[in-house]
Short mmCIF file of C-alpha atoms in Angstrom, two decimals:
data_model
loop_
_atom_site.label_atom_id
_atom_site.label_comp_id
_atom_site.label_asym_id
_atom_site.label_seq_id
_atom_site.Cartn_x
_atom_site.Cartn_y
_atom_site.Cartn_z
CA UNK A 1259 -131.41 36.93 161.17
CA UNK A 1260 -129.99 38.75 158.18
CA UNK A 1261 -127.51 37.44 155.67
CA UNK A 1262 -123.83 37.95 156.24
CA UNK A 1263 -120.92 37.90 153.87
CA UNK A 1264 -118.22 35.60 155.12
CA UNK A 1265 -114.54 36.38 154.74
CA UNK A 1266 -114.25 34.30 151.57
CA UNK A 1267 -117.14 36.07 149.98
CA UNK A 1268 -119.70 33.25 150.49
CA UNK A 1269 -123.11 34.34 151.59
CA UNK A 1270 -124.40 32.92 154.82
CA UNK A 1271 -128.01 33.29 155.75
CA UNK A 1272 -130.12 32.35 158.74
CA UNK A 1273 -127.90 31.04 161.47
CA UNK A 1274 -124.84 28.85 161.62
CA UNK A 1275 -123.75 26.27 159.09
CA UNK A 1276 -125.11 22.81 159.88
CA UNK A 1277 -123.44 19.47 159.35
CA UNK A 1278 -125.04 16.06 159.22
CA UNK A 1279 -123.78 13.52 161.73
CA UNK A 1280 -124.21 9.89 160.81
CA UNK A 1281 -122.26 6.68 160.81
CA UNK A 1282 -120.89 7.41 157.36
CA UNK A 1283 -119.50 10.86 158.15
CA UNK A 1284 -117.93 9.75 161.38
CA UNK A 1285 -116.30 6.53 160.16
CA UNK A 1286 -115.76 6.57 156.44
CA UNK A 1287 -116.14 3.11 155.01
CA UNK A 1288 -113.10 1.42 153.55
CA UNK A 1289 -113.59 -0.11 150.14
CA UNK A 1290 -112.34 -3.59 151.05
CA UNK A 1291 -112.90 -4.81 154.57
CA UNK A 1292 -110.73 -7.62 155.91
CA UNK A 1293 -111.89 -9.02 159.25
CA UNK A 1294 -109.67 -7.85 162.11
CA UNK A 1295 -108.78 -11.41 163.17
CA UNK A 1296 -107.52 -12.40 159.74
CA UNK A 1297 -105.58 -9.18 159.44
CA UNK A 1298 -103.85 -9.77 162.75
CA UNK A 1299 -103.18 -13.40 161.84
CA UNK A 1300 -101.63 -12.26 158.57
CA UNK A 1301 -99.06 -10.28 160.55
CA UNK A 1302 -98.00 -13.35 162.46
CA UNK A 1303 -97.94 -15.42 159.28
CA UNK A 1304 -95.72 -12.85 157.58
CA UNK A 1305 -93.21 -12.97 160.43
CA UNK A 1306 -93.11 -16.78 160.52
CA UNK A 1307 -92.82 -16.84 156.71
CA UNK A 1308 -89.82 -14.50 156.79
CA UNK A 1309 -88.25 -16.67 159.47
CA UNK A 1310 -88.78 -19.81 157.35
CA UNK A 1311 -87.36 -18.12 154.24
CA UNK A 1312 -84.28 -17.03 156.20
CA UNK A 1313 -83.75 -20.60 157.41
CA UNK A 1314 -84.35 -22.27 154.05
CA UNK A 1315 -81.97 -19.95 152.21
CA UNK A 1316 -79.26 -20.53 154.81
CA UNK A 1317 -79.20 -16.95 156.01
CA UNK A 1318 -80.11 -18.29 159.43
CA UNK A 1319 -78.11 -21.39 160.32
CA UNK A 1320 -79.77 -24.15 162.34
CA UNK A 1321 -77.14 -23.68 165.05
CA UNK A 1322 -78.30 -20.10 165.57
CA UNK A 1323 -82.03 -20.62 165.29
CA UNK A 1324 -83.90 -23.54 163.76
CA UNK A 1325 -86.59 -22.69 161.22
CA UNK A 1326 -90.29 -22.88 162.07
CA UNK A 1327 -90.79 -26.04 160.06
CA UNK A 1328 -87.95 -27.83 161.87
CA UNK A 1329 -89.27 -26.59 165.21
CA UNK A 1330 -92.72 -27.91 164.38
CA UNK A 1331 -91.34 -31.29 163.39
CA UNK A 1332 -89.20 -31.58 166.51
CA UNK A 1333 -92.15 -30.55 168.66
CA UNK A 1334 -94.28 -33.25 167.09
CA UNK A 1335 -91.56 -35.90 167.65
CA UNK A 1336 -91.13 -34.82 171.28
CA UNK A 1337 -94.86 -35.13 171.81
CA UNK A 1338 -94.97 -38.53 170.16
CA UNK A 1339 -92.16 -40.07 172.21
CA UNK A 1340 -93.68 -38.62 175.36
CA UNK A 1341 -90.69 -36.48 176.30
CA UNK A 1342 -92.52 -33.18 175.94
CA UNK A 1343 -95.75 -34.22 177.61
CA UNK A 1344 -94.02 -35.66 180.66
CA UNK A 1345 -91.75 -32.59 180.93
CA UNK A 1346 -94.76 -30.33 180.58
CA UNK A 1347 -96.59 -32.19 183.27
CA UNK A 1348 -93.63 -31.94 185.65
CA UNK A 1349 -93.38 -28.17 185.07
CA UNK A 1350 -97.11 -27.62 185.36
CA UNK A 1351 -97.20 -29.57 188.58
CA UNK A 1352 -94.49 -27.35 190.08
CA UNK A 1353 -96.39 -24.20 189.21
CA UNK A 1354 -99.71 -25.58 190.45
CA UNK A 1355 -98.17 -26.74 193.73
CA UNK A 1356 -96.57 -23.33 194.22
CA UNK A 1357 -99.89 -21.63 193.57
CA UNK A 1358 -101.77 -24.09 195.78
CA UNK A 1359 -99.55 -23.10 198.71
CA UNK A 1360 -99.01 -19.43 197.89
CA UNK A 1361 -102.60 -18.44 197.10
CA UNK A 1362 -104.18 -19.50 200.42
CA UNK A 1363 -101.15 -18.18 202.30
CA UNK A 1364 -101.41 -14.75 200.68
CA UNK A 1365 -105.19 -14.66 201.13
CA UNK A 1366 -105.06 -15.47 204.82
CA UNK A 1367 -102.25 -12.98 205.44
CA UNK A 1368 -104.12 -10.26 203.54
CA UNK A 1369 -107.35 -10.91 205.46
CA UNK A 1370 -105.48 -10.85 208.77
CA UNK A 1371 -103.69 -7.63 207.93
CA UNK A 1372 -106.68 -6.00 206.30
CA UNK A 1373 -109.32 -6.81 208.87
CA UNK A 1374 -107.59 -6.70 212.26
CA UNK A 1375 -105.43 -4.00 213.76
CA UNK A 1376 -102.99 -6.45 215.32
CA UNK A 1377 -102.70 -8.24 211.99
CA UNK A 1378 -102.08 -4.97 210.22
CA UNK A 1379 -99.21 -4.12 212.54
CA UNK A 1380 -97.69 -7.58 212.69
CA UNK A 1381 -98.17 -8.73 209.10
CA UNK A 1382 -98.30 -5.73 206.82
CA UNK A 1383 -95.10 -3.96 207.83
CA UNK A 1384 -92.86 -6.99 207.21
CA UNK A 1385 -94.73 -7.86 204.02
CA UNK A 1386 -94.28 -4.35 202.64
CA UNK A 1387 -90.59 -4.63 203.44
CA UNK A 1388 -90.04 -8.13 202.08
CA UNK A 1389 -91.81 -7.51 198.82
CA UNK A 1390 -88.87 -5.47 197.59
CA UNK A 1391 -86.59 -8.49 197.86
CA UNK A 1392 -85.70 -9.75 194.40
CA UNK A 1393 -87.18 -13.23 194.69
CA UNK A 1394 -84.78 -14.73 192.20
CA UNK A 1395 -81.89 -13.49 194.35
CA UNK A 1396 -83.08 -15.88 197.06
CA UNK A 1397 -81.98 -18.86 194.98
CA UNK A 1398 -78.63 -19.45 196.75
CA UNK A 1399 -80.31 -19.42 200.16
CA UNK A 1400 -83.14 -21.61 198.98
CA UNK A 1401 -80.69 -24.18 197.62
CA UNK A 1402 -78.92 -24.22 201.00
CA UNK A 1403 -82.24 -24.74 202.77
CA UNK A 1404 -84.02 -27.13 200.45
CA UNK A 1405 -81.31 -28.61 198.23
CA UNK A 1406 -81.84 -28.69 194.48
CA UNK A 1407 -84.98 -30.82 194.35
CA UNK A 1408 -88.59 -29.91 193.74
CA UNK A 1409 -88.92 -28.34 197.19
CA UNK A 1410 -86.49 -25.57 196.25
CA UNK A 1411 -88.31 -24.73 193.02
CA UNK A 1412 -91.72 -24.83 194.62
CA UNK A 1413 -90.72 -22.69 197.59
CA UNK A 1414 -89.25 -20.12 195.23
CA UNK A 1415 -92.56 -20.05 193.37
CA UNK A 1416 -94.46 -19.73 196.66
CA UNK A 1417 -92.36 -16.68 197.55
CA UNK A 1418 -92.95 -15.16 194.16
CA UNK A 1419 -96.70 -15.82 194.15
CA UNK A 1420 -97.43 -14.66 197.68
CA UNK A 1421 -96.35 -11.03 197.36
CA UNK A 1422 -98.32 -9.80 194.34
CA UNK A 1423 -101.40 -11.62 195.57
CA UNK A 1424 -101.02 -10.27 199.10
CA UNK A 1425 -100.49 -6.69 197.96
CA UNK A 1426 -103.49 -6.69 195.64
CA UNK A 1427 -105.84 -8.36 198.10
CA UNK A 1428 -104.72 -6.18 201.00
CA UNK A 1429 -105.14 -3.02 198.93
CA UNK A 1430 -108.63 -4.13 197.95
CA UNK A 1431 -109.58 -4.71 201.59
CA UNK A 1432 -108.26 -1.29 202.50
CA UNK A 1433 -110.35 0.27 199.75
CA UNK A 1434 -113.61 -1.24 201.06
CA UNK A 1435 -116.44 1.26 201.17
CA UNK A 1436 -117.23 2.06 204.84
CA UNK A 1437 -120.84 2.69 203.79
CA UNK A 1438 -121.15 -1.00 202.97
CA UNK A 1439 -120.07 -1.86 206.50
CA UNK A 1440 -122.69 0.55 207.80
CA UNK A 1441 -125.29 -1.18 205.69
CA UNK A 1442 -124.17 -4.55 207.03
CA UNK A 1443 -124.74 -3.25 210.53
CA UNK A 1444 -128.18 -1.84 209.83
CA UNK A 1445 -129.39 -5.12 208.31
CA UNK A 1446 -127.97 -7.03 211.26
CA UNK A 1447 -125.20 -9.00 209.56
CA UNK A 1448 -122.79 -10.48 212.10
CA UNK A 1449 -119.03 -10.50 211.76
CA UNK A 1450 -118.90 -13.70 209.71
CA UNK A 1451 -121.87 -12.63 207.63
CA UNK A 1452 -120.21 -9.32 206.89
CA UNK A 1453 -117.01 -11.04 205.79
CA UNK A 1454 -118.91 -13.48 203.60
CA UNK A 1455 -121.44 -11.12 202.05
CA UNK A 1456 -119.57 -7.82 201.99
CA UNK A 1457 -115.80 -8.21 202.37
CA UNK A 1458 -115.04 -11.23 200.20
CA UNK A 1459 -117.13 -10.23 197.16
CA UNK A 1460 -115.80 -6.68 197.31
CA UNK A 1461 -112.23 -7.91 197.46
CA UNK A 1462 -112.60 -10.45 194.66
CA UNK A 1463 -111.64 -8.11 191.78
CA UNK A 1464 -108.40 -7.13 193.51
CA UNK A 1465 -107.73 -10.74 194.40
CA UNK A 1466 -108.17 -11.90 190.81
CA UNK A 1467 -105.88 -9.17 189.52
CA UNK A 1468 -103.33 -10.41 192.03
CA UNK A 1469 -103.92 -13.97 190.89
CA UNK A 1470 -103.17 -13.09 187.29
CA UNK A 1471 -99.95 -11.39 188.30
CA UNK A 1472 -99.12 -14.34 190.53
CA UNK A 1473 -99.62 -16.85 187.72
CA UNK A 1474 -97.34 -14.85 185.44
CA UNK A 1475 -94.69 -14.59 188.17
CA UNK A 1476 -94.98 -18.32 188.87
CA UNK A 1477 -94.05 -19.22 185.28
CA UNK A 1478 -91.24 -16.68 185.22
CA UNK A 1479 -89.69 -18.15 188.35
CA UNK A 1480 -90.18 -21.68 187.12
CA UNK A 1481 -88.27 -20.96 183.91
CA UNK A 1482 -85.45 -19.53 185.98
CA UNK A 1483 -85.42 -22.31 188.55
CA UNK A 1484 -85.59 -25.12 186.00
CA UNK A 1485 -82.66 -23.76 184.06
CA UNK A 1486 -80.38 -23.46 187.10
CA UNK A 1487 -80.57 -27.05 188.19
CA UNK A 1488 -83.12 -29.59 187.25
CA UNK A 1489 -83.27 -33.21 186.24
CA UNK A 1490 -86.64 -33.01 184.56
CA UNK A 1491 -89.18 -30.51 183.29
CA UNK A 1492 -89.18 -28.20 180.31
CA UNK A 1493 -86.25 -26.09 181.54
CA UNK A 1494 -84.14 -29.22 181.85
CA UNK A 1495 -85.08 -30.20 178.29
CA UNK A 1496 -83.90 -26.81 177.05
CA UNK A 1497 -80.61 -26.83 178.97
CA UNK A 1498 -79.82 -30.31 177.68
CA UNK A 1499 -80.62 -29.16 174.13
CA UNK A 1500 -78.27 -26.23 174.58
CA UNK A 1501 -75.36 -28.63 175.08
CA UNK A 1502 -76.11 -30.28 171.73
CA UNK A 1503 -76.89 -27.07 169.80
CA UNK A 1504 -80.48 -28.27 169.34
CA UNK A 1505 -82.00 -24.84 168.84
CA UNK A 1506 -85.20 -26.47 167.61
CA UNK A 1507 -85.77 -28.09 171.01
CA UNK A 1508 -85.03 -24.81 172.77
CA UNK A 1509 -87.63 -23.03 170.66
CA UNK A 1510 -90.14 -25.81 171.36
CA UNK A 1511 -89.51 -25.31 175.09
CA UNK A 1512 -90.02 -21.57 174.79
CA UNK A 1513 -93.24 -22.09 172.86
CA UNK A 1514 -94.54 -24.50 175.49
CA UNK A 1515 -93.74 -22.04 178.29
CA UNK A 1516 -95.56 -19.32 176.38
CA UNK A 1517 -98.57 -21.54 175.74
CA UNK A 1518 -98.77 -22.63 179.38
CA UNK A 1519 -98.52 -19.00 180.52
CA UNK A 1520 -101.20 -18.01 178.04
CA UNK A 1521 -103.37 -20.87 179.23
CA UNK A 1522 -103.12 -19.96 182.92
CA UNK A 1523 -103.90 -16.34 182.08
CA UNK A 1524 -106.94 -17.47 180.11
CA UNK A 1525 -108.12 -19.52 183.08
CA UNK A 1526 -107.97 -16.49 185.40
CA UNK A 1527 -109.64 -14.28 182.79
CA UNK A 1528 -112.41 -16.84 182.53
CA UNK A 1529 -112.82 -16.80 186.31
CA UNK A 1530 -112.96 -13.01 186.22
CA UNK A 1531 -115.64 -13.01 183.57
CA UNK A 1532 -117.75 -15.51 185.52
CA UNK A 1533 -117.27 -14.08 189.00
CA UNK A 1534 -117.29 -10.36 188.25
CA UNK A 1535 -120.34 -10.13 186.00
CA UNK A 1536 -121.75 -7.60 188.45
CA UNK A 1537 -119.06 -5.00 187.77
CA UNK A 1538 -120.45 -1.86 186.11
CA UNK A 1539 -117.69 -1.84 183.51
CA UNK A 1540 -118.51 -5.33 182.25
CA UNK B 1371 -151.42 10.51 206.60
CA UNK B 1372 -154.72 10.22 208.34
CA UNK B 1373 -153.63 9.70 211.90
CA UNK B 1374 -155.74 11.19 214.64
CA UNK B 1375 -153.52 12.92 217.19
CA UNK B 1376 -155.84 11.79 219.96
CA UNK B 1377 -155.47 8.11 219.18
CA UNK B 1378 -151.77 8.53 218.48
CA UNK B 1379 -151.35 9.63 222.05
CA UNK B 1380 -152.78 6.32 223.24
CA UNK B 1381 -150.42 4.19 221.21
CA UNK B 1382 -147.24 2.82 222.82
CA UNK B 1383 -144.11 4.88 222.77
CA UNK B 1384 -141.47 3.46 220.40
CA UNK B 1385 -138.81 6.18 220.40
CA UNK B 1386 -137.61 8.15 223.36
CA UNK B 1387 -134.85 10.68 222.82
CA UNK B 1388 -133.84 12.59 225.89
CA UNK B 1389 -131.14 15.22 226.17
CA UNK B 1390 -129.12 13.92 223.27
CA UNK B 1391 -125.93 15.72 222.32
CA UNK B 1392 -123.24 15.05 219.76
CA UNK B 1393 -120.00 16.97 219.51
CA UNK B 1394 -117.52 16.86 216.65
CA UNK B 1395 -114.23 18.13 218.03
CA UNK B 1396 -115.46 21.21 219.88
CA UNK B 1397 -118.53 21.96 217.77
CA UNK B 1398 -121.80 20.69 219.22
CA UNK B 1399 -123.96 19.68 216.27
CA UNK B 1400 -126.65 18.34 218.57
CA UNK B 1401 -126.89 20.12 221.89
CA UNK B 1402 -129.99 19.01 223.75
CA UNK B 1403 -132.45 17.07 221.60
CA UNK B 1404 -135.52 15.49 223.17
CA UNK B 1405 -138.65 14.04 221.59
CA UNK B 1406 -140.86 10.97 221.61
CA UNK B 1407 -142.48 8.92 218.91
CA UNK B 1408 -145.57 6.73 219.12
CA UNK B 1409 -146.06 3.51 217.18
CA UNK B 1410 -147.01 4.10 213.58
CA UNK B 1411 -146.34 7.82 213.77
CA UNK B 1412 -144.81 9.48 210.69
CA UNK B 1413 -142.50 12.31 211.62
CA UNK B 1414 -140.60 14.56 209.25
CA UNK B 1415 -137.38 16.04 210.52
CA UNK B 1416 -136.60 19.37 208.89
CA UNK B 1417 -133.67 21.67 209.28
CA UNK B 1418 -131.29 23.81 207.31
CA UNK B 1419 -128.23 22.07 206.03
CA UNK B 1420 -125.67 21.37 208.71
CA UNK B 1421 -128.14 21.37 211.58
CA UNK B 1422 -127.51 17.72 212.38
CA UNK B 1423 -130.56 16.02 210.83
CA UNK B 1424 -128.51 13.16 209.48
CA UNK B 1425 -126.46 13.02 212.67
CA UNK B 1426 -129.64 12.53 214.66
CA UNK B 1427 -130.90 9.88 212.24
CA UNK B 1428 -127.63 7.99 212.41
CA UNK B 1429 -127.86 8.11 216.18
CA UNK B 1430 -131.36 6.60 216.01
CA UNK B 1431 -130.05 3.94 213.64
CA UNK B 1432 -127.38 3.01 216.16
CA UNK B 1433 -124.59 3.91 213.75
CA UNK B 1434 -123.10 6.56 216.00
CA UNK B 1435 -121.45 5.33 219.16
CA UNK B 1436 -120.18 8.67 220.41
CA UNK B 1437 -123.58 10.07 221.18
CA UNK B 1438 -124.32 11.53 224.61
CA UNK B 1439 -127.69 11.36 226.30
CA UNK B 1440 -130.48 8.82 226.35
CA UNK B 1441 -131.92 7.09 223.28
CA UNK B 1442 -134.48 4.31 223.30
CA UNK B 1443 -135.44 2.75 219.96
CA UNK B 1444 -137.07 -0.52 218.85
CA UNK B 1445 -134.73 -3.44 218.30
CA UNK B 1446 -136.17 -3.92 214.82
CA UNK B 1447 -135.47 -0.87 212.72
CA UNK B 1448 -134.47 -0.21 209.15
CA UNK B 1449 -132.64 2.55 207.36
CA UNK B 1450 -133.01 3.89 203.84
CA UNK B 1451 -130.06 6.08 202.96
CA UNK B 1452 -129.93 8.90 200.47
CA UNK B 1453 -128.02 6.70 198.03
CA UNK B 1454 -129.62 3.28 197.57
CA UNK B 1455 -126.55 1.54 199.02
CA UNK B 1456 -127.02 -1.65 197.12
CA UNK B 1457 -124.12 -4.09 197.10
CA UNK B 1458 -122.93 -4.12 193.48
CA UNK B 1459 -122.13 -7.85 193.68
CA UNK B 1460 -125.49 -8.92 195.07
CA UNK B 1461 -128.52 -9.51 192.86
CA UNK B 1462 -131.67 -7.58 193.71
CA UNK B 1463 -133.37 -10.32 195.73
CA UNK B 1464 -130.14 -11.17 197.59
CA UNK B 1465 -129.78 -7.51 198.50
CA UNK B 1466 -133.35 -7.33 199.78
CA UNK B 1467 -133.01 -10.35 202.06
CA UNK B 1468 -129.47 -9.47 203.21
CA UNK B 1469 -129.03 -10.46 206.82
CA UNK B 1470 -132.49 -11.99 207.01
CA UNK B 1471 -132.86 -15.45 208.53
CA UNK B 1472 -135.50 -18.10 208.13
CA UNK B 1473 -136.74 -20.37 205.35
CA UNK B 1474 -139.36 -17.94 204.15
CA UNK B 1475 -136.96 -15.01 203.82
CA UNK B 1476 -136.70 -15.26 200.03
CA UNK B 1477 -140.42 -15.73 199.68
CA UNK B 1478 -141.04 -12.62 201.73
CA UNK B 1479 -138.39 -10.78 199.73
CA UNK B 1480 -140.20 -11.62 196.50
CA UNK B 1481 -143.45 -10.39 198.02
CA UNK B 1482 -142.02 -7.03 199.03
CA UNK B 1483 -140.31 -6.65 195.65
CA UNK B 1484 -143.65 -6.98 193.96
CA UNK B 1485 -145.07 -4.40 196.37
CA UNK B 1486 -142.48 -1.92 195.16
CA UNK B 1487 -143.39 -2.96 191.61
CA UNK B 1488 -140.13 -4.72 190.87
CA UNK B 1489 -141.27 -8.27 190.27
CA UNK B 1490 -139.23 -9.84 187.53
CA UNK B 1491 -136.12 -7.96 188.65
CA UNK B 1492 -135.12 -10.49 191.33
CA UNK B 1493 -132.00 -11.61 189.51
CA UNK B 1494 -130.89 -8.21 188.17
CA UNK B 1495 -127.54 -6.69 189.07
CA UNK B 1496 -127.75 -3.25 190.69
CA UNK B 1497 -125.81 -1.75 187.77
CA UNK B 1498 -128.79 -2.35 185.47
CA UNK B 1499 -131.27 -0.45 187.66
CA UNK B 1500 -132.34 3.16 187.25
CA UNK B 1501 -132.06 5.55 190.19
CA UNK B 1502 -135.72 5.15 191.09
CA UNK B 1503 -135.62 1.37 190.82
CA UNK B 1504 -132.51 1.18 192.98
CA UNK B 1505 -134.15 3.30 195.66
CA UNK B 1506 -137.23 1.05 195.54
CA UNK B 1507 -134.98 -1.97 196.13
CA UNK B 1508 -133.54 -0.12 199.09
CA UNK B 1509 -137.07 0.55 200.37
CA UNK B 1510 -137.98 -3.11 199.90
CA UNK B 1511 -134.90 -4.13 201.86
CA UNK B 1512 -136.00 -1.86 204.69
CA UNK B 1513 -139.63 -3.04 204.73
CA UNK B 1514 -139.08 -6.78 204.40
CA UNK B 1515 -137.83 -6.73 207.99
CA UNK B 1516 -141.20 -5.32 209.07
CA UNK B 1517 -139.48 -2.71 211.21
CA UNK B 1518 -141.09 -0.93 214.13
CA UNK B 1519 -139.05 2.10 213.19
CA UNK B 1520 -138.23 3.13 209.64
CA UNK B 1521 -135.48 5.72 209.27
CA UNK B 1522 -135.33 7.60 205.99
CA UNK B 1523 -132.35 9.85 205.33
CA UNK B 1524 -133.41 12.11 202.44
CA UNK B 1525 -134.30 9.02 200.43
CA UNK B 1526 -135.73 10.97 197.50
CA UNK B 1527 -133.09 13.68 197.41
CA UNK B 1528 -131.19 12.23 194.48
CA UNK B 1529 -134.25 11.38 192.39
CA UNK B 1530 -135.74 13.45 189.60
CA UNK B 1531 -138.98 15.32 190.31
CA UNK B 1532 -141.28 12.90 188.48
CA UNK B 1533 -139.80 9.81 190.11
CA UNK B 1534 -140.05 11.55 193.47
CA UNK B 1535 -143.81 12.05 193.10
CA UNK B 1536 -144.26 8.35 192.38
CA UNK B 1537 -142.05 7.41 195.31
CA UNK B 1538 -144.11 9.60 197.65
CA UNK B 1539 -147.26 7.75 196.70
CA UNK B 1540 -145.54 4.38 197.02
CA UNK B 1541 -144.15 5.24 200.43
CA UNK B 1542 -147.59 6.32 201.65
CA UNK B 1543 -149.16 3.07 200.48
CA UNK B 1544 -146.46 0.93 202.05
CA UNK B 1545 -146.51 2.81 205.34
CA UNK B 1546 -150.25 2.28 205.56
CA UNK B 1547 -149.66 -1.45 205.06
CA UNK B 1548 -146.64 -1.98 207.33
CA UNK B 1549 -147.39 0.75 209.88
CA UNK B 1550 -143.89 1.43 211.12
CA UNK B 1551 -143.05 4.58 213.03
CA UNK B 1552 -141.18 6.72 210.52
CA UNK B 1553 -138.55 9.41 210.82
CA UNK B 1554 -138.05 11.13 207.49
CA UNK B 1555 -135.10 13.48 207.24
CA UNK B 1556 -135.68 15.99 204.49
CA UNK B 1557 -134.94 19.56 203.52
CA UNK B 1558 -138.08 19.73 201.40
CA UNK B 1559 -140.89 21.45 203.30
CA UNK B 1560 -143.56 20.33 200.82
CA UNK B 1561 -142.44 16.73 201.11
CA UNK B 1562 -142.66 16.97 204.89
CA UNK B 1563 -146.22 18.33 204.83
CA UNK B 1564 -147.29 15.88 202.16
CA UNK B 1565 -146.17 12.77 204.02
CA UNK B 1566 -145.87 13.38 207.74
CA UNK B 1567 -148.27 13.39 210.69
CA UNK B 1568 -145.95 15.68 212.56
CA UNK B 1569 -143.02 17.92 211.71
CA UNK B 1570 -139.97 18.52 213.87
CA UNK B 1571 -137.56 21.30 213.04
CA UNK B 1572 -134.00 21.04 214.19
CA UNK B 1573 -132.13 24.27 214.84
CA UNK B 1574 -129.23 25.27 217.05
CA UNK B 1575 -128.87 21.70 218.24
CA UNK B 1576 -132.42 21.44 219.58
CA UNK B 1577 -135.92 20.70 218.40
CA UNK B 1578 -137.02 24.25 217.73
CA UNK B 1579 -140.51 23.42 216.48
CA UNK B 1580 -142.80 20.42 216.93
CA UNK B 1581 -146.12 20.74 215.08
CA UNK B 1582 -148.79 18.28 213.96
CA UNK B 1583 -149.74 18.37 210.28
CA UNK B 1584 -153.44 19.17 210.32
CA UNK B 1585 -153.98 19.26 206.61
CA UNK B 1586 -156.96 17.31 205.28
CA UNK B 1587 -156.13 14.73 202.65
CA UNK B 1588 -155.64 14.78 199.78
CA UNK B 1589 -152.94 17.20 200.78
CA UNK B 1590 -152.80 19.57 197.85
CA UNK B 1591 -150.37 22.42 197.73
CA UNK B 1592 -153.28 24.73 196.88
CA UNK B 1593 -154.97 23.93 200.18
CA UNK B 1594 -155.04 26.81 202.67
CA UNK B 1595 -153.95 24.74 205.63
CA UNK B 1596 -151.07 23.43 203.52
CA UNK B 1597 -149.98 26.94 202.59
CA UNK B 1598 -150.30 28.19 206.16
CA UNK B 1599 -148.19 25.39 207.61
CA UNK B 1600 -145.70 25.82 204.82
CA UNK B 1601 -145.27 29.52 205.71
CA UNK B 1602 -144.90 28.66 209.37
CA UNK B 1603 -142.24 26.04 208.70
CA UNK B 1604 -140.34 28.20 206.25
CA UNK B 1605 -140.39 31.09 208.72
CA UNK B 1606 -139.00 28.81 211.39
CA UNK B 1607 -136.30 27.73 208.95
CA UNK B 1608 -135.44 31.38 208.40
CA UNK B 1609 -136.94 31.78 204.94
CA UNK B 1610 -139.21 34.76 204.39
CA UNK B 1611 -141.57 33.64 201.64
CA UNK B 1612 -142.68 37.11 200.65
CA UNK B 1613 -139.15 38.40 200.41
CA UNK B 1614 -138.02 35.34 198.46
CA UNK B 1615 -140.93 35.69 196.04
CA UNK B 1616 -142.28 32.24 196.79
CA UNK B 1617 -145.67 33.42 197.89
CA UNK B 1618 -147.44 34.18 194.64
CA UNK B 1619 -148.62 30.75 193.66
CA UNK B 1620 -147.40 27.44 194.95
CA UNK B 1621 -149.06 25.71 192.01
CA UNK B 1622 -147.26 27.78 189.46
CA UNK B 1623 -143.97 27.16 191.15
CA UNK B 1624 -144.68 23.48 191.25
CA UNK B 1625 -145.53 23.26 187.57
CA UNK B 1626 -142.54 25.24 186.37
#
């Protein structure tokens, strides 16, 4: 190849210009490297610091929003006198009971609808219709049916949990690969064997996605239900605090809700990591 | 494989296909297919694409219920599909012994896995296997049942050329050991001659050619009998070697 004169007058000889690709050229090194975790934590710290400064200087009155320090102190007192722990336990129990009823219910309904034609006709159509009901709007009816006790709160949670779990599980069953069923036939798996070895494992990812949604919905509904009418639980604690302008207690309640939600999400994520190790994307 | 046609004739019949037809809508993919298979016989089923090779194989596997005509096959038969069809959530050994009963199932599974040179991979997830390894798992799953009829639906079609050569050798070894009757669906004429005792060609919904493979082993592509049979099969499949420029040197073509 001969030499060419480029537009800017530079001489170019023997083929195209070459560049070196290496780690350095692709991701230029920063001079100071702060670990990601610390950097993210610093953001949170900054926010809480600003909040504390606003409270201490009186810009933010305690009646509007208690400062982080006051919230921490109140939280600690509530733990020590047992109020918070017992309220937490009551709330957690409601969510767990709701899930314990809703999860098997949704699973059985999804299997019925997904695996049998009669089930599909009888179960899926009404489920697809009912899922557009705003669950929280059922509250007045639920109170008429179950009163204002635990049964009302739990049944509201059951309603809320069942739909996302049903939809996700049913969709996963519908998306089963027919070639896997063919395989099951050629290796002589019976109906139960096919369900156990092919259907259930294949549906598990969809089911767990549904479970995560369900857990989130369960907490959401609990917060709502406990603030309408309750005589115990975290929501009750917060409503009572509202009457006495105890914003610190309200913030403690919010924090506990958030932590419990985070915890249940972590539990499902853990299950996913353990049970879905086979997935190509993991 | 070294099967004497004379003795093959004496062995019991394991497959009897008589007047089989299969229509999709109005199109008859299979019109009137009839053939027999003796125990331990290795048959390659050739045909241009769309001639119903896979349809016929699925019928033999019992996966097609809308077939017309008479089909007799052994109760114990296995299928290897073109894709390995492993269950992504089942570890290798669990996949191999899928549907198998008995206390010694896992032991047998381990044995067959080592025969396909996969010992040590028992607890692997399918996602970690290469294409060749996955297809060997699939082959192990088929053989662990010690089938009387092994159905192979273009099992090497998706593999690279080098892996395919190794798989051919492995299949020959294993067939000599397990002695199933084999139906190999393929579109590769060389593969058919290399492996089979007999070649069937499917065309216009019928068996249009049924020839024994009388090529002495080792079956090299340079061998005259190999080349002659190859020309005959290609002609039957509607490919004119001379016109297509395939005739010059099979070796050269193979190397390039």
